[in-house]
Amino acid sequence: MKAPSHSAKSNNNDDTDAFAGKLLEWFDVNGRHDLPWQHPRSPYRVWLSEIMLQQTQVKTAAPYFERFVAALPNLPALAAAPMDTVLGLWSGLGYYARARNLHAAAKLCVEHHGGDLPRDLDALTALPGIGRSTAAAIASQAWGDRHAILDGNVKRVLSRYHGVAGYPGLPAIERQLWALAESHLPHTRMVDYTQAQMDLGATLCTRADPACILCPLQHECIARIEGRVAELPTPKPGKVAPQRHAQVLWLLDADDRVLLQRRPPVGIWASLWTLPQADDEAQAAQWFAAHTAHADFDAGETLPPIAHAFSHYKLELQPRRWRRVALRDAVGDNDDLRWYSRAELAALGIPAPIRKLIEAAL
């Protein structure tokens, strides 16, 4: 399917909402027009970019996007790729459920939609990893369809512009923001308007230190007028993230290969390759004794701990390293436990803190 061409950038229709009109005028001069997924723009590239940007800033996502589409340039190629290839391309970007959902959705598109993304909003939302706002962002940017989006940037802009108090994650507040988002939709230039909303939130109407003096909406923004910019949108009620600890076993064989274990298909770091991990030192010693041949657990080199934060808890990893280790004959290489050379690591899906630990020794 061909992407829509941009409509004229001037002479907005008289019925264009004032919010949308000012935003589009600002976007023409200050918006981001050279993002890698915009040239060329296709449903597949738009979809991939939207999934990457769900939890990641543009400057971080851009090189990953370019590497991903170079290896898997279209939806059928993604659907046909092994999961290890997909996770390898995603490695370091975090929130790996996005990659697994992307792969699953591509397979469903091949099976049910002829190898293309469906244009219907309900069909898009039915695919793994695509919620209401992401589906709307795909449809508006890939085909120019008239749909409102409500990602984090848009929630922040609308909360401030309309003075909406209350945590945007609450259903009642979110319904109010959806209604406001739909009320501002222009009748033309949906590709540009969708990008303009995201750009404004990402570059001017930021969480901290927003550049209100440069904002095209400053004269109508209730938060600015009433001095409430810092308090809107209302933050989520705070919780102290629990702290967890784990032992990491870093085994090297006589050829300096590293032993990696595949994580289970569900849970944290699902299906990624990582160093074997245990809940505590006793379990680590037990795993070591069960898997290695003629090696001394206490001879392992204790390394500085690694701190890593997930969305709902903090994890401290205590690495310990052994060199010139051999596995028991009954263990050997298998689908979930393998020796890998240093040269092979780059193509694997490895959690960022584990990759950083290993690469620091290269």
Coordinates of C-alpha atoms in Angstrom, one line a residue:
M1 CA 0.0 0.0 0.0
K2 CA 1.3 3.5 -0.9
A3 CA 1.6 6.1 1.8
P4 CA -0.3 9.3 1.5
S5 CA 1.3 12.4 0.1
H6 CA 1.5 15.4 2.3
S7 CA -1.2 18.0 1.6
A8 CA -0.4 21.6 1.1
K9 CA 1.2 23.2 4.1
S10 CA -0.6 26.5 3.9
N11 CA -4.2 27.8 3.7
N12 CA -5.7 25.5 6.4
N13 CA -9.4 25.1 6.0
D14 CA -11.6 27.7 7.8
D15 CA -13.1 24.9 9.9
T16 CA -9.7 23.7 11.1
D17 CA -9.6 23.8 14.9
A18 CA -7.5 26.6 16.3
F19 CA -5.4 24.2 18.3
A20 CA -4.7 22.1 15.2
G21 CA -4.1 25.1 13.0
K22 CA -1.5 26.7 15.3
L23 CA 0.1 23.3 15.8
L24 CA 0.4 22.7 12.1
E25 CA 1.9 26.2 11.5
W26 CA 4.5 25.5 14.1
F27 CA 5.2 22.0 12.7
D28 CA 5.9 23.4 9.2
V29 CA 8.8 25.4 10.5
N30 CA 9.9 23.5 13.7
G31 CA 8.7 19.9 13.3
R32 CA 10.8 16.8 12.7
H33 CA 10.6 16.1 8.9
D34 CA 13.7 13.9 8.4
L35 CA 13.1 10.9 10.7
P36 CA 14.3 7.6 9.1
W37 CA 10.8 6.1 9.1
Q38 CA 9.4 9.1 7.1
H39 CA 11.6 8.4 4.1
P40 CA 10.2 6.3 2.6
R41 CA 7.0 6.1 4.6
S42 CA 5.1 2.8 4.5
P43 CA 2.7 1.0 6.8
Y44 CA 5.4 -1.4 7.9
R45 CA 7.9 1.3 8.7
V46 CA 5.4 3.4 10.5
W47 CA 4.3 0.4 12.6
L48 CA 7.9 -0.5 13.5
S49 CA 8.7 3.0 14.5
E50 CA 5.6 3.4 16.6
I51 CA 6.4 0.2 18.5
M52 CA 10.0 1.2 19.1
L53 CA 8.9 4.7 20.3
Q54 CA 6.4 3.3 22.9
Q55 CA 9.1 3.3 25.5
T56 CA 12.1 4.9 23.8
Q57 CA 13.1 8.4 22.7
V58 CA 13.6 9.1 19.0
K59 CA 17.3 9.7 19.2
T60 CA 17.8 6.2 20.8
A61 CA 15.3 4.4 18.5
A62 CA 16.6 5.8 15.2
P63 CA 19.7 3.7 14.8
Y64 CA 17.9 0.6 15.9
F65 CA 15.2 1.3 13.4
E66 CA 17.7 1.6 10.5
R67 CA 19.5 -1.6 11.5
F68 CA 16.2 -3.5 11.9
V69 CA 14.8 -2.5 8.5
A70 CA 18.1 -3.2 6.8
A71 CA 17.9 -6.8 8.0
L72 CA 14.1 -7.2 7.8
P73 CA 12.9 -4.7 5.2
N74 CA 9.2 -5.7 5.1
L75 CA 6.5 -7.5 7.0
P76 CA 6.8 -10.9 5.4
A77 CA 10.6 -10.8 6.1
L78 CA 9.9 -10.1 9.8
A79 CA 7.3 -12.9 10.0
A80 CA 9.7 -15.4 8.5
A81 CA 12.7 -14.4 10.7
P82 CA 13.7 -16.6 13.6
M83 CA 12.8 -15.1 17.0
D84 CA 16.5 -15.1 17.9
T85 CA 17.2 -12.8 14.9
V86 CA 14.4 -10.4 15.9
L87 CA 15.6 -10.3 19.5
G88 CA 19.2 -9.8 18.3
L89 CA 18.2 -6.8 16.3
W90 CA 16.3 -5.5 19.3
S91 CA 19.0 -6.2 21.8
G92 CA 19.8 -3.1 23.9
L93 CA 16.5 -1.3 23.2
G94 CA 14.8 -2.8 26.2
Y95 CA 11.2 -3.8 26.9
Y96 CA 11.6 -6.9 24.8
A97 CA 7.9 -7.8 24.9
R98 CA 7.6 -5.2 22.1
A99 CA 9.8 -7.3 19.9
R100 CA 8.0 -10.5 20.7
N101 CA 4.7 -8.9 20.0
L102 CA 6.0 -7.4 16.8
H103 CA 7.0 -10.8 15.6
A104 CA 3.7 -12.4 16.6
A105 CA 1.7 -9.7 14.9
A106 CA 3.7 -10.1 11.7
K107 CA 2.9 -13.8 11.6
L108 CA -0.8 -13.0 12.1
C109 CA -0.7 -10.4 9.3
V110 CA 0.8 -13.0 6.9
E111 CA -1.8 -15.6 8.0
H112 CA -4.9 -13.4 8.0
H113 CA -4.2 -10.1 6.1
G114 CA -2.2 -11.2 3.1
G115 CA 1.2 -10.1 4.4
D116 CA 0.0 -6.5 5.0
L117 CA -1.0 -4.5 8.0
P118 CA -4.8 -4.2 8.1
R119 CA -6.1 -0.7 7.6
D120 CA -9.1 -1.2 9.8
L121 CA -8.6 0.3 13.3
D122 CA -10.3 -2.6 15.1
A123 CA -8.2 -5.2 13.2
L124 CA -5.0 -3.2 14.0
T125 CA -5.9 -3.1 17.7
A126 CA -6.5 -6.8 17.7
L127 CA -2.8 -7.5 16.9
P128 CA -0.4 -8.1 19.7
G129 CA 1.3 -5.0 21.1
I130 CA -1.0 -2.5 19.4
G131 CA -3.3 -0.5 21.6
R132 CA -5.8 2.2 20.7
S133 CA -3.4 5.1 20.4
T134 CA -0.7 3.1 18.5
A135 CA -3.3 1.8 16.1
A136 CA -4.5 5.4 15.5
A137 CA -1.0 6.6 15.0
I138 CA -0.3 3.9 12.4
A139 CA -3.5 4.6 10.5
S140 CA -3.1 8.3 10.5
Q141 CA 0.5 8.3 9.4
A142 CA 0.5 5.3 7.1
W143 CA -2.8 6.1 5.3
G144 CA -3.8 9.6 6.4
D145 CA -6.9 8.3 8.2
R146 CA -8.6 10.7 10.6
H147 CA -8.0 9.2 14.1
A148 CA -7.0 10.8 17.4
I149 CA -3.9 9.6 19.2
L150 CA -3.2 9.8 23.0
D151 CA 0.3 8.8 23.8
G152 CA 2.3 10.2 26.7
N153 CA 3.3 13.3 24.9
V154 CA -0.3 14.1 23.8
K155 CA -1.7 13.4 27.3
R156 CA 0.8 16.0 28.7
V157 CA 0.0 18.6 26.0
L158 CA -3.8 18.2 26.4
S159 CA -3.6 18.1 30.2
R160 CA -1.8 21.4 30.3
Y161 CA -3.6 23.1 27.5
H162 CA -7.0 22.3 29.0
G163 CA -6.0 22.4 32.6
V164 CA -7.1 18.8 33.2
A165 CA -6.2 17.7 36.7
G166 CA -6.0 14.0 37.8
Y167 CA -3.6 11.3 36.9
P168 CA -4.0 10.6 33.1
G169 CA -3.8 6.8 33.7
L170 CA -7.1 6.8 35.6
P171 CA -10.0 5.7 33.3
A172 CA -12.1 8.8 33.9
I173 CA -9.3 11.2 33.2
E174 CA -8.2 9.2 30.1
R175 CA -11.8 9.3 28.7
Q176 CA -11.8 13.0 29.1
L177 CA -8.5 13.4 27.3
W178 CA -9.7 11.1 24.5
A179 CA -12.7 13.3 24.0
L180 CA -10.5 16.4 23.9
A181 CA -8.1 14.7 21.4
E182 CA -10.9 13.9 19.1
S183 CA -12.4 17.4 19.3
H184 CA -9.2 18.9 17.9
L185 CA -8.8 16.7 14.8
P186 CA -8.3 18.6 11.6
H187 CA -10.0 17.4 8.4
T188 CA -6.7 17.4 6.4
R189 CA -3.0 16.8 6.9
M190 CA -3.4 14.0 9.4
V191 CA 0.1 12.7 8.7
D192 CA 1.6 16.1 9.7
Y193 CA -0.9 16.7 12.5
T194 CA -0.1 13.4 14.2
Q195 CA 3.6 14.0 14.0
A196 CA 3.2 17.6 15.2
Q197 CA 1.5 16.5 18.4
M198 CA 4.3 14.1 19.2
D199 CA 6.9 16.6 18.3
L200 CA 5.5 19.4 20.5
G201 CA 5.4 17.1 23.5
A202 CA 8.9 15.8 22.8
T203 CA 10.6 19.1 22.2
L204 CA 8.8 21.9 23.9
C205 CA 6.0 20.7 26.2
T206 CA 8.4 18.4 28.0
R207 CA 7.9 16.8 31.5
A208 CA 10.6 19.0 33.1
D209 CA 11.5 22.6 32.1
P210 CA 9.0 23.0 29.2
A211 CA 9.8 25.8 26.8
C212 CA 6.5 27.6 27.1
I213 CA 7.8 30.8 25.7
L214 CA 8.3 29.0 22.3
C215 CA 5.1 27.1 22.4
P216 CA 2.5 28.0 19.6
L217 CA -0.3 27.3 22.1
Q218 CA 1.0 29.4 25.0
H219 CA -1.6 32.1 24.8
E220 CA -4.5 29.6 25.3
C221 CA -2.8 27.1 27.5
I222 CA -4.6 27.1 30.9
A223 CA -1.7 25.6 32.8
R224 CA 0.6 28.4 31.6
I225 CA -2.0 31.1 32.3
E226 CA -2.7 29.8 35.8
G227 CA 0.9 28.9 36.7
R228 CA 0.2 25.2 36.9
V229 CA 2.6 23.9 34.3
A230 CA 4.8 22.1 36.8
E231 CA 1.8 20.3 38.4
L232 CA 0.2 19.1 35.2
P233 CA -0.3 16.4 34.2
T234 CA -0.9 15.1 37.7
P235 CA 1.8 12.5 38.4
K236 CA 1.1 8.9 39.3
P237 CA 0.8 8.3 43.0
G238 CA 4.3 7.3 44.1
K239 CA 5.4 3.9 45.2
V240 CA 8.8 2.7 46.5
A241 CA 10.1 0.1 44.0
P242 CA 11.1 -3.1 45.8
Q243 CA 14.7 -4.2 45.7
R244 CA 15.6 -7.7 44.5
H245 CA 19.0 -9.4 44.4
A246 CA 20.3 -12.2 42.2
Q247 CA 23.6 -14.0 41.5
V248 CA 25.0 -14.1 38.0
L249 CA 27.3 -16.9 36.9
W250 CA 29.8 -15.9 34.2
L251 CA 31.5 -19.1 32.9
L252 CA 34.3 -19.1 30.3
D253 CA 35.7 -22.3 28.8
A254 CA 39.3 -23.0 27.6
D255 CA 38.6 -21.3 24.3
D256 CA 37.3 -18.2 26.0
R257 CA 33.7 -18.9 25.0
V258 CA 31.0 -17.6 27.3
L259 CA 28.2 -19.9 28.6
L260 CA 24.7 -18.4 27.9
Q261 CA 21.4 -19.6 29.0
R262 CA 18.1 -18.8 27.3
R263 CA 15.5 -17.3 29.6
P264 CA 12.0 -18.8 29.8
P265 CA 9.4 -17.6 27.2
V266 CA 7.6 -15.6 29.8
G267 CA 8.7 -13.1 32.5
I268 CA 11.6 -10.7 32.6
W269 CA 14.0 -10.9 29.6
A270 CA 11.8 -13.6 28.2
S271 CA 13.5 -15.7 25.5
L272 CA 16.7 -13.7 25.7
W273 CA 20.2 -15.2 26.1
T274 CA 21.8 -14.2 29.4
L275 CA 24.3 -15.5 31.9
P276 CA 23.0 -18.2 34.2
Q277 CA 21.2 -16.6 37.2
A278 CA 20.3 -17.7 40.7
D279 CA 18.3 -16.1 43.5
D280 CA 21.1 -16.3 46.0
E281 CA 24.6 -17.7 46.6
A282 CA 23.4 -21.1 47.8
Q283 CA 21.3 -21.6 44.7
A284 CA 24.2 -20.4 42.5
A285 CA 26.6 -22.9 44.2
Q286 CA 24.0 -25.6 43.6
W287 CA 23.6 -24.8 39.9
F288 CA 27.4 -24.6 39.5
A289 CA 27.9 -28.0 41.1
A290 CA 25.2 -29.6 38.9
H291 CA 26.5 -28.2 35.6
T292 CA 30.3 -28.0 35.8
A293 CA 33.0 -30.7 35.9
H294 CA 35.9 -30.5 38.3
A295 CA 35.5 -26.8 39.1
D296 CA 35.6 -24.9 42.4
F297 CA 32.7 -22.6 43.0
D298 CA 34.7 -20.7 45.7
A299 CA 37.4 -19.9 43.2
G300 CA 35.1 -17.7 41.2
E301 CA 36.1 -14.0 40.9
T302 CA 33.6 -11.7 42.5
L303 CA 33.0 -8.7 40.4
P304 CA 31.3 -5.3 41.2
P305 CA 27.5 -5.6 41.5
I306 CA 25.3 -4.3 38.7
A307 CA 22.2 -2.2 39.4
H308 CA 19.3 -2.4 36.9
A309 CA 15.8 -0.8 37.2
F310 CA 12.7 -2.3 35.8
S311 CA 9.4 -0.5 35.7
H312 CA 8.1 -2.2 38.8
Y313 CA 11.2 -3.2 40.8
K314 CA 15.0 -2.7 41.1
L315 CA 17.4 -5.5 40.6
E316 CA 21.0 -5.8 41.9
L317 CA 23.0 -8.5 40.1
Q318 CA 26.1 -9.9 41.7
P319 CA 28.4 -11.4 39.0
R320 CA 31.0 -14.1 39.7
R321 CA 33.4 -15.2 37.0
W322 CA 35.2 -18.5 36.3
R323 CA 37.7 -19.2 33.6
R324 CA 38.6 -22.5 31.8
V325 CA 35.5 -24.2 33.0
A326 CA 34.0 -27.3 31.4
L327 CA 30.5 -28.6 31.6
R328 CA 29.5 -32.1 32.7
D329 CA 29.1 -34.5 29.8
A330 CA 25.5 -35.0 30.7
V331 CA 24.9 -31.3 30.3
G332 CA 26.7 -30.2 27.2
D333 CA 25.2 -27.7 24.6
N334 CA 21.5 -27.8 24.3
D335 CA 18.7 -25.5 23.1
D336 CA 18.7 -23.4 26.2
L337 CA 22.4 -23.6 27.4
R338 CA 25.2 -23.0 24.9
W339 CA 28.8 -21.8 24.6
Y340 CA 29.2 -18.8 22.4
S341 CA 32.3 -17.2 21.0
R342 CA 32.8 -13.5 21.5
A343 CA 32.2 -12.9 17.7
E344 CA 28.8 -14.6 18.0
L345 CA 27.5 -12.4 20.8
A346 CA 26.6 -9.4 18.6
A347 CA 23.9 -11.3 16.8
L348 CA 22.1 -12.5 20.0
G349 CA 19.4 -11.0 22.0
I350 CA 21.1 -10.2 25.3
P351 CA 19.8 -7.9 28.1
A352 CA 21.6 -4.6 28.1
P353 CA 23.2 -4.9 31.6
I354 CA 24.5 -8.4 30.8
R355 CA 25.9 -7.3 27.4
K356 CA 27.6 -4.4 29.0
L357 CA 29.2 -6.6 31.6
I358 CA 30.5 -9.1 29.0
E359 CA 31.7 -6.4 26.6
A360 CA 33.6 -4.5 29.3
A361 CA 36.0 -7.5 29.4
L362 CA 36.6 -7.6 25.7

